[in-house]
CSV table of C-alpha atoms in Angstrom, one decimal:
chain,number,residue,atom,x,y,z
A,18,UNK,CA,10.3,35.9,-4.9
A,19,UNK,CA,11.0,32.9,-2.8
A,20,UNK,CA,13.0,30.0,-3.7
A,21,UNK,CA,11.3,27.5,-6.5
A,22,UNK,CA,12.5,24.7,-5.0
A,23,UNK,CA,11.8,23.9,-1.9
A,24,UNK,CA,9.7,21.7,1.0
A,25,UNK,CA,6.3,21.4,2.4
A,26,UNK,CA,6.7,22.5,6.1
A,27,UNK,CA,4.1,19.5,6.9
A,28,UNK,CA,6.1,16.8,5.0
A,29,UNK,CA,9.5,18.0,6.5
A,30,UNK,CA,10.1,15.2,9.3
A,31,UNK,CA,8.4,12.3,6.6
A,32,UNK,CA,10.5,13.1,3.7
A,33,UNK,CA,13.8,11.0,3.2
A,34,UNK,CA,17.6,12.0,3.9
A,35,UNK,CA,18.2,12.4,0.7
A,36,UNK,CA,15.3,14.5,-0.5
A,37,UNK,CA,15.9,16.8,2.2
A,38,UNK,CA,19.6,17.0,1.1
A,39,UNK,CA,18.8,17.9,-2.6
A,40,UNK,CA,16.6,20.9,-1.7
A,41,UNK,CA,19.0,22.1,1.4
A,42,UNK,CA,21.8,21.3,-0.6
A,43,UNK,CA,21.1,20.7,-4.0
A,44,UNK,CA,22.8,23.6,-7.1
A,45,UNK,CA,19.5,24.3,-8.2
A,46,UNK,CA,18.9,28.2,-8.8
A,47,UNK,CA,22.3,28.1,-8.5
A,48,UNK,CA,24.0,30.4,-11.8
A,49,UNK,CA,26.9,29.4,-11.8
A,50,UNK,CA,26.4,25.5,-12.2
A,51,UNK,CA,28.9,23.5,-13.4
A,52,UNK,CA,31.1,20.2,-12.7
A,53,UNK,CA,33.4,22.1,-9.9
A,54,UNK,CA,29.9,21.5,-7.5
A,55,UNK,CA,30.8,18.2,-7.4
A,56,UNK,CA,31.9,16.5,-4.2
A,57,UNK,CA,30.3,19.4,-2.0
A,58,UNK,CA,26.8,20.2,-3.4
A,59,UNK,CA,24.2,16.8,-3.5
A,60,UNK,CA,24.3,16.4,-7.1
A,61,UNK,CA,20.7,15.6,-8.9
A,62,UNK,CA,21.4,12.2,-9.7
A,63,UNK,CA,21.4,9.5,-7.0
A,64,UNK,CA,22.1,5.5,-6.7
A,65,UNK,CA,21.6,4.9,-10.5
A,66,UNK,CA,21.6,0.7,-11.3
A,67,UNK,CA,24.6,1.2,-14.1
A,68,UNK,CA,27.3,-1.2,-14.1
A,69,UNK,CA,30.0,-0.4,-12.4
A,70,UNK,CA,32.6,2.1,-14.0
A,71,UNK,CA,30.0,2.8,-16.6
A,72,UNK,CA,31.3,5.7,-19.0
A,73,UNK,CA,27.6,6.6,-19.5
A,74,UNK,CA,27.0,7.5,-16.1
A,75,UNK,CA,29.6,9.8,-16.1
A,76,UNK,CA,28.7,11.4,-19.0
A,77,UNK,CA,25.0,11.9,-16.7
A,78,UNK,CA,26.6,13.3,-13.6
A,79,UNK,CA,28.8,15.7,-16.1
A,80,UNK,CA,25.7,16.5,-18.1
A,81,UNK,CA,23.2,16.7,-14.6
A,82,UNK,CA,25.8,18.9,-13.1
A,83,UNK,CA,26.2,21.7,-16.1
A,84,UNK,CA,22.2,21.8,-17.0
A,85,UNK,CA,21.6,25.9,-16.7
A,86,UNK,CA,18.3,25.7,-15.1
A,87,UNK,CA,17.4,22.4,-13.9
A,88,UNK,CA,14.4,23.6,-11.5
A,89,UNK,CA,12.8,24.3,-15.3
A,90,UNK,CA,13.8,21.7,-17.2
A,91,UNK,CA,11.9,19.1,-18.8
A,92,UNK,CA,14.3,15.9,-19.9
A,93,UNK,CA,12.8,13.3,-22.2
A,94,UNK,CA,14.3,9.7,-22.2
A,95,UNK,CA,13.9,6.5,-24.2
A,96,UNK,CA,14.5,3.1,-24.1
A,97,UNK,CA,17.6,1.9,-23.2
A,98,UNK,CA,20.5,1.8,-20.2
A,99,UNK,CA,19.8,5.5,-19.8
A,100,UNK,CA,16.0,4.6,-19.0
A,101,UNK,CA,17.5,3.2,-16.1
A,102,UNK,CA,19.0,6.4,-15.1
A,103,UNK,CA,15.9,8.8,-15.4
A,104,UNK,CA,14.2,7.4,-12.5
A,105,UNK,CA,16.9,8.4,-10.2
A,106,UNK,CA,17.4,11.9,-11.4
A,107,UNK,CA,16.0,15.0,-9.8
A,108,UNK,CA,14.6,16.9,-12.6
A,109,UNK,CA,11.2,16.5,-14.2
A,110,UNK,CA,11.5,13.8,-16.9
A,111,UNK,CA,9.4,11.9,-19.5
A,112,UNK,CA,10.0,8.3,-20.5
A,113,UNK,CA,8.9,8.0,-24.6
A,114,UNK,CA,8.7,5.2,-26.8
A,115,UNK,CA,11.6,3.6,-28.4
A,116,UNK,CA,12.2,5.9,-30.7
A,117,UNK,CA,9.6,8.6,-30.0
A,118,UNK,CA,11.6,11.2,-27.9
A,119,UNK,CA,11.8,14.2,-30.4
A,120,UNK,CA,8.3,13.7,-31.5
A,121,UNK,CA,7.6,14.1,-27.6
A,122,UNK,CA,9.5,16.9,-27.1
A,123,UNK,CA,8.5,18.9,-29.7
A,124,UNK,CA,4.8,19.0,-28.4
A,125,UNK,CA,6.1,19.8,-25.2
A,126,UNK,CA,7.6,22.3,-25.7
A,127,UNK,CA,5.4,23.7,-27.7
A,128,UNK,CA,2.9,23.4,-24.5
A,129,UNK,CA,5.2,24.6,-22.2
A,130,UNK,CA,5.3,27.6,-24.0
A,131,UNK,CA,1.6,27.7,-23.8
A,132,UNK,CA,1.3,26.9,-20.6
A,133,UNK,CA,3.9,29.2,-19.1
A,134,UNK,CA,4.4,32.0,-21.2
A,135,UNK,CA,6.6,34.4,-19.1
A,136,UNK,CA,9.0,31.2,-17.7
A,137,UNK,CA,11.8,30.2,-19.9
A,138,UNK,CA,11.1,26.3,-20.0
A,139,UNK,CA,14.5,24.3,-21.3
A,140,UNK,CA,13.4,20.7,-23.0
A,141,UNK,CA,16.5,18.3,-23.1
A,142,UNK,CA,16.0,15.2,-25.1
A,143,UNK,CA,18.4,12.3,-23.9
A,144,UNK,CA,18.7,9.1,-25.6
A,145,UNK,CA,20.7,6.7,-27.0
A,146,UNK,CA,22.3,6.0,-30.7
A,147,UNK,CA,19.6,3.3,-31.2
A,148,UNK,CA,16.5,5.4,-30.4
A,149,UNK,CA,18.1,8.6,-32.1
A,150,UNK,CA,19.5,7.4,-35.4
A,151,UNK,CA,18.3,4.1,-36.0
A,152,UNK,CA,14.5,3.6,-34.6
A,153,UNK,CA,14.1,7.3,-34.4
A,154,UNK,CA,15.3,8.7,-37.1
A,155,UNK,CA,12.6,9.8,-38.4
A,156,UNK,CA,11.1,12.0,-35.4
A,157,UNK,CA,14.7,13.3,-35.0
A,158,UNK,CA,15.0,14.6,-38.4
A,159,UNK,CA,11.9,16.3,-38.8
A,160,UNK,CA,12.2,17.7,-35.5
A,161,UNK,CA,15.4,19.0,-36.6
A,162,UNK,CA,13.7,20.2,-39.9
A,163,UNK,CA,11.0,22.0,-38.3
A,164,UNK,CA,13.5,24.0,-36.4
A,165,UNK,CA,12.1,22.7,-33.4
A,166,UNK,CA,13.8,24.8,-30.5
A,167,UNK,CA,15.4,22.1,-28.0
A,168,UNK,CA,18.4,19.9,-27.6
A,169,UNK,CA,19.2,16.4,-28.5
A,170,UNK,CA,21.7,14.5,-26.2
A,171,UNK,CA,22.9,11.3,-28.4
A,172,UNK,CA,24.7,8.8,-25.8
A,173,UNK,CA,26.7,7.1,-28.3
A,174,UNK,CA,27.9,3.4,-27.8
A,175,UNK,CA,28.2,2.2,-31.0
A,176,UNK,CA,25.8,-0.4,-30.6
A,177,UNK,CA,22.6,-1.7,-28.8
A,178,UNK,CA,24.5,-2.3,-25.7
A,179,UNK,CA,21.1,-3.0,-23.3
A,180,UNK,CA,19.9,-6.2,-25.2
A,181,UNK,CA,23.4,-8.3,-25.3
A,182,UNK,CA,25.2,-6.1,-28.3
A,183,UNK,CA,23.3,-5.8,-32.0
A,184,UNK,CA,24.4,-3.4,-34.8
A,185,UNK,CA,23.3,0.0,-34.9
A,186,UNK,CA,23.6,2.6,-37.3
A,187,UNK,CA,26.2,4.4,-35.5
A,188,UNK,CA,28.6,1.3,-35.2
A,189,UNK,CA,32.3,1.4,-37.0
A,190,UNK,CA,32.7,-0.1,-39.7
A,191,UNK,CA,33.8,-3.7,-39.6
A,192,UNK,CA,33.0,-4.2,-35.6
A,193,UNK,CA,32.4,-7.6,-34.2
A,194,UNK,CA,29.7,-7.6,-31.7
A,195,UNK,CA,28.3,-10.2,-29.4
A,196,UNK,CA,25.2,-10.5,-31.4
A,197,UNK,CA,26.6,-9.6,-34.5
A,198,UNK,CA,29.6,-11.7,-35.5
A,199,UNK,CA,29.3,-10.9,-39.4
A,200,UNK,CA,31.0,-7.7,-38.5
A,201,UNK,CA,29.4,-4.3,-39.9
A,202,UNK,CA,29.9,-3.7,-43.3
A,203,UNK,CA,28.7,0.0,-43.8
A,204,UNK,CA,30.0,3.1,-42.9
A,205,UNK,CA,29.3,5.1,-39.4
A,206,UNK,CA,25.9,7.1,-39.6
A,207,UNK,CA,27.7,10.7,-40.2
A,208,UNK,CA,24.9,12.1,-37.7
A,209,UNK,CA,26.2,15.3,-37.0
A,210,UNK,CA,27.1,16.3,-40.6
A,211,UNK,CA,23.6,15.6,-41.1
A,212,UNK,CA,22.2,17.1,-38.5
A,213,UNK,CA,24.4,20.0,-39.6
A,214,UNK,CA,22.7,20.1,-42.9
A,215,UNK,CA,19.3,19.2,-41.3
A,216,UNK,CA,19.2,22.6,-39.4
A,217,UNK,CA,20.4,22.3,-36.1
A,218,UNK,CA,22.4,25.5,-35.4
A,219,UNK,CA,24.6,23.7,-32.7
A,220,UNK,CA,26.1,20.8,-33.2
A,221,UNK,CA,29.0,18.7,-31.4
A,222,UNK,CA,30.6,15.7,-31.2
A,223,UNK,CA,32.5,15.0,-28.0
A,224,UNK,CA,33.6,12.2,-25.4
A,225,UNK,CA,32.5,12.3,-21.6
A,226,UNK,CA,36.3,12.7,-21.0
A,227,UNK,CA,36.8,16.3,-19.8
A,228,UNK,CA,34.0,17.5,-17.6
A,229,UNK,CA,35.1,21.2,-18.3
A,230,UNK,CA,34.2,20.6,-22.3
A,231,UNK,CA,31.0,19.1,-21.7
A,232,UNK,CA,29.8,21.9,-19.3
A,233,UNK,CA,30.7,24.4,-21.7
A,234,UNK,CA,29.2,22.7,-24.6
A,235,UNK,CA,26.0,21.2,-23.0
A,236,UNK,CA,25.5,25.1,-21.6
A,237,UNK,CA,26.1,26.6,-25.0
A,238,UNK,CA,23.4,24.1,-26.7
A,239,UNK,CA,20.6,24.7,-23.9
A,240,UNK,CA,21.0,28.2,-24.4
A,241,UNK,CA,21.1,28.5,-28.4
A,242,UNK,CA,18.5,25.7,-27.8
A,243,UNK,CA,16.1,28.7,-25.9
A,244,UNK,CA,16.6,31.6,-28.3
A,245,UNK,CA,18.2,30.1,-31.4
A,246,UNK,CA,16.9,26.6,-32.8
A,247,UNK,CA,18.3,22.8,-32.6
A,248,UNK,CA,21.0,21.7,-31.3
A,249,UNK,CA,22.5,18.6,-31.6
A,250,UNK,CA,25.2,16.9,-28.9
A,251,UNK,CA,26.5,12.8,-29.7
A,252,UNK,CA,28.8,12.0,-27.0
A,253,UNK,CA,30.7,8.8,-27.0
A,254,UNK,CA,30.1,6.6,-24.2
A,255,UNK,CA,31.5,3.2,-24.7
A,256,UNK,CA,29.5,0.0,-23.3
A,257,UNK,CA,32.5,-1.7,-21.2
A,258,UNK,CA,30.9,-4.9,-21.1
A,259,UNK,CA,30.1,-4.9,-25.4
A,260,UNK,CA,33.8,-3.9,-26.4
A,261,UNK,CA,35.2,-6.2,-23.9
A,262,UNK,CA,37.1,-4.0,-21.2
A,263,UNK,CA,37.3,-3.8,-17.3
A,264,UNK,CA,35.2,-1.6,-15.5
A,265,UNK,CA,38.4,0.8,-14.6
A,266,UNK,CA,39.5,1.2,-18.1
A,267,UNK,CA,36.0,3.3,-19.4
A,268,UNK,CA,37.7,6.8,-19.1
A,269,UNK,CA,41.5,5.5,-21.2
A,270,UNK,CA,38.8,4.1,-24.1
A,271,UNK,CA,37.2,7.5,-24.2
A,272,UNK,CA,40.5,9.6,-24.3
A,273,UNK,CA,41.8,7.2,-26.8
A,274,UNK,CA,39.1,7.8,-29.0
A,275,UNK,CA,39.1,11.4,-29.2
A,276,UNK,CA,42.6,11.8,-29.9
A,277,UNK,CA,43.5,13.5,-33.3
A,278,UNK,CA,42.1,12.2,-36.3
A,279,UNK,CA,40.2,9.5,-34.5
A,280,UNK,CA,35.9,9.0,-35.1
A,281,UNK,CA,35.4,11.2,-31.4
A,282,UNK,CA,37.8,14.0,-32.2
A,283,UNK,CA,35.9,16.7,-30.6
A,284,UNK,CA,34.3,19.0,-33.6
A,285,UNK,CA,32.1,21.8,-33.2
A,286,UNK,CA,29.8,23.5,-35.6
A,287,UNK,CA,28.0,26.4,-34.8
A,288,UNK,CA,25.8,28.5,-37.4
A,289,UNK,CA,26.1,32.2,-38.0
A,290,UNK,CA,23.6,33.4,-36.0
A,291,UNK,CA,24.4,30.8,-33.4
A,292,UNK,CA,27.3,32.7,-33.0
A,293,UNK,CA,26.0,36.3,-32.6
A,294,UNK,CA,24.1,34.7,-30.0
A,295,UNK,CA,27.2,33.8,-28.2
A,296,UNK,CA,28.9,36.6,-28.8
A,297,UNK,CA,26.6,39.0,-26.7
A,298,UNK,CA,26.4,36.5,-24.3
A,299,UNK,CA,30.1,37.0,-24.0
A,300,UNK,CA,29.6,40.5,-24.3
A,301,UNK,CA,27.4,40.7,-21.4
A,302,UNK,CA,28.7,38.9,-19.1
A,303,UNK,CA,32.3,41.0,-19.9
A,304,UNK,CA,30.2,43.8,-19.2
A,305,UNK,CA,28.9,42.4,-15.8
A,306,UNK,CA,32.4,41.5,-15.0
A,307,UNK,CA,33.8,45.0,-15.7
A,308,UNK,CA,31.0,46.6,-13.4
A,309,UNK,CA,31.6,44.2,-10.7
A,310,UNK,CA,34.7,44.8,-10.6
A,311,UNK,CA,34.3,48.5,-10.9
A,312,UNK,CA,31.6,48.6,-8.0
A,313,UNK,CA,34.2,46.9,-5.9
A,314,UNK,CA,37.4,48.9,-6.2
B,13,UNK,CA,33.5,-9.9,-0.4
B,14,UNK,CA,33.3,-6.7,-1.8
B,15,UNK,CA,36.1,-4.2,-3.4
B,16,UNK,CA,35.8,-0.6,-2.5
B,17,UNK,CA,38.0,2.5,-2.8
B,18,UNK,CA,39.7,4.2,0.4
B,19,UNK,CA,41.1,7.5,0.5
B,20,UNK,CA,44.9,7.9,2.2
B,21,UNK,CA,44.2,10.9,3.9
B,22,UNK,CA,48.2,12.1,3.9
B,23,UNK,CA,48.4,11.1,0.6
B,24,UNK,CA,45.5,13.1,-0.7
B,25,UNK,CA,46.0,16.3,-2.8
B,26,UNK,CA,42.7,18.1,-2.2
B,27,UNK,CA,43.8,21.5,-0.7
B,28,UNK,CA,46.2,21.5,-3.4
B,29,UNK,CA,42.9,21.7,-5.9
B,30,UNK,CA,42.8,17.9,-7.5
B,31,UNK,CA,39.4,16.8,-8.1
B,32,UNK,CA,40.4,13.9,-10.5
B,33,UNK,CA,38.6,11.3,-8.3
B,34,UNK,CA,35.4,13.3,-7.9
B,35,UNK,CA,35.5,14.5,-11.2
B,36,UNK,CA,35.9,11.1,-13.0
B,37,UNK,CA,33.7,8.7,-9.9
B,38,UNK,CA,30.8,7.5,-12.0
B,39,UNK,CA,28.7,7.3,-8.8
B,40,UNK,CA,26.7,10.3,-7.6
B,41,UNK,CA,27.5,11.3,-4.5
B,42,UNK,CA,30.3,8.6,-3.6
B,43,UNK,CA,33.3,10.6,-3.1
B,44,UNK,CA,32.6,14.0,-1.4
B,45,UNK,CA,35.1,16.7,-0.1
B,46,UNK,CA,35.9,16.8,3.7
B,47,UNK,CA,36.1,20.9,3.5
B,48,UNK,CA,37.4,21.0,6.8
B,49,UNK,CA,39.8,18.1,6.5
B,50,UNK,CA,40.6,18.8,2.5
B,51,UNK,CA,40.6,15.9,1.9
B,52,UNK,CA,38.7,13.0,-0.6
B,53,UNK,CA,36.2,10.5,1.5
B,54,UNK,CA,34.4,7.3,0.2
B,55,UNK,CA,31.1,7.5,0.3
B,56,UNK,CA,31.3,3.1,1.1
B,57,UNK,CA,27.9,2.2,0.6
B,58,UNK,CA,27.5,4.2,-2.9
B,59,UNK,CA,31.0,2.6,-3.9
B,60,UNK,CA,30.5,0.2,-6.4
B,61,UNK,CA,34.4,-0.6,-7.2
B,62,UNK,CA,35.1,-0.3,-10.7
B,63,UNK,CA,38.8,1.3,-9.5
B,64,UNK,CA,38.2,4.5,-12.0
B,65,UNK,CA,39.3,7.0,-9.1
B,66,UNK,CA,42.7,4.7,-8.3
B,67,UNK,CA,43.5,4.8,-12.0
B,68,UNK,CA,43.2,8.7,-12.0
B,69,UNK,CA,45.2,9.1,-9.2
B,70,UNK,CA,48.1,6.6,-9.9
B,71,UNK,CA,48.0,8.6,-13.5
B,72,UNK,CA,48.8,11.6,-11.9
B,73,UNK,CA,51.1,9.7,-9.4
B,74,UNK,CA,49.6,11.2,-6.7
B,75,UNK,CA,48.7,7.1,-5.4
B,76,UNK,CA,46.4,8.2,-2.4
B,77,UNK,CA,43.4,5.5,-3.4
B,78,UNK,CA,43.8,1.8,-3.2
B,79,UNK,CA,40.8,-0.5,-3.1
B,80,UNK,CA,40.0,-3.0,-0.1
B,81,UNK,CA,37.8,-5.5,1.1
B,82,UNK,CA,34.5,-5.1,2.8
């Protein structure tokens, strides 16, 4: 079988540098995908308009670079600083209404699986905390209730960061904002405790500060994701601008916030069968090791 | 004027393993290994200086990155 990705032999001299680049040098098809590409392999995201030092778009590259199978992948976006992202990534992608991205997802995937019925076709829904817990709350839940077999990426900010800095459900309690000087007065949305109870059989809360972490965990959730059911990743990704730092002090905010007994200490919950699923993945690929290393000596 | 990283070259750690300045860029593409160098280069026109990859070095007080003026 010949590569999946690759060129029309008429378009080759018409196409741009960096198309050519992505399929010559691109990770996909690659198995063993993961943050260490970075630097040598063209990565799948290119020229984005964030602001400079933007946490968010290191979360992307992190989350672009550790997708398992990106030439059959289906993202779905929504509203927001990462719709200005999607355009510039290299994987098929779907921009939803505010709000609407697990609604969107769940029919397609559920046509993918019509449509190619002997491909394994990963849907990754990406948005941010306003379209996933305040305006879409309601499509994320039931997809989550209907066991609806993809994953949901929550950027976290803590607040609509996009439109000048309003309250959203997943802000702190007692945050000033820009454009909301009262200060919040209720409790953080405990999203992934719900989502925990809602069914999601992966769920983690996480900053964009290690790359190793979010490999391993955005790998583990695609996968439970194919054979499993819903899983659910928020990862924190401060607006610079909204909570009032420089453009070089993203990454300290991050780290700060996931130290011990702060809101981003990393957490992980992972159902029972979630587990046996990872445990004969870790089987297997102990087996794979042991006969490679077998074959060889 | 127009701030944008620059790599030390005898000051880089690459062949010793660091990728804390690749790893943490939030550009795509912007800083890329020199495998036959070993060494970090600036990808300029990608660069859009927010000074993440000096912080990351200085931290690990390997100070190979400063920013200058384009």
């Amino acid at each position: 079988m010949g590569k999946k990705i690759q060129i029309n032999k008429e378009f080759v001299d018409i196409m741009p540098q960096d198309y050519l680049d992505l399929v010559d040098n691109g990770t996909y098809e690659s198995p063993n995908r993961g943050w260490k590409d970075f630097g040598t392999a063209t990565e799948l995201i290119a020229e984005h308009s964030l602001c400079a030092g933007c946490p968010e778009s290191i979360a992307f590259r992190h989350i672009m670079a550790s997708i398992p199978n990106p030439e059959d992948t289906v993202m779905v976006g929504s509203t927001g600083c990462t719709s200005l992202v999607f355009p510039m990534i290299a994987v098929h992608n779907i921009h939803s209404l505010f709000g609407n991205q697990n609604a969107i997802a769940t029919g397609l995937k559920r046509a993918l699986a019509v449509r190619f019925p002997d491909r394994v076709k990963d849907v990754i829904v990406l948005a941010g905390d306003g379209a996933t817990v305040d305006i879409g709350l309601d499509m994320t839940l039931q997809s989550w209730f209907r066991k609806e077999r993809f994953t949901t990426i929550c950027f976290d900010n803590e607040l609509y960061a996009n439109t000048g800095g309003q309250e959203s459900g997943l802000m702190q309690k007692g945050f000033l904002a820009k454009m909301a000087p009262v200060g919040k007065k209720f409790e953080k949305v405990r999203l992934p405790e719900i989502a925990r109870e809602s069914g999601c059989d992966y769920v983690a809360i996480m900053t964009a500060s290690k790359p190793s972490l979010v490999e391993k965990v955005i790998k583990q959730a695609v996968l439970i994701a194919r054979e499993v059911g819903p899983t659910y990743i928020q990862i924190y990704t401060p607006c610079i601008l909204e909570i009032g730092k420089q453009s070089m002090e993203g990454l300290q905010e991050m780290r700060t916030s996931e130290a011990p007994g702060e809101r981003f200490k990393f957490r992980e919950f992972i159902s029972p069968e979630a587990q046996s699923f990872l445990d004969g993945l870790a089987e297997k690929k102990k087996a794979e090791k042991l006969a490679a290393t077998g074959a060889t000596s | 004027m127009y701030n944008v990283a620059e790599v030390n070259a005898e000051e880089c750690v690459a062949q010793k393993g660091c990728r804390l300045c690749i790893m943490y860029c939030p550009e795509a593409n912007c800083i890329q290994m020199d495998t036959t160098k070993m060494v970090a280069t600036i990808v300029e026109s990608r660069c859009k200086g927010c000074e993440l990859c000096v912080v990351v070095c200085d931290a690990a007080k390997h100070n190979a990155i400063k920013m200058v003026a384009r």
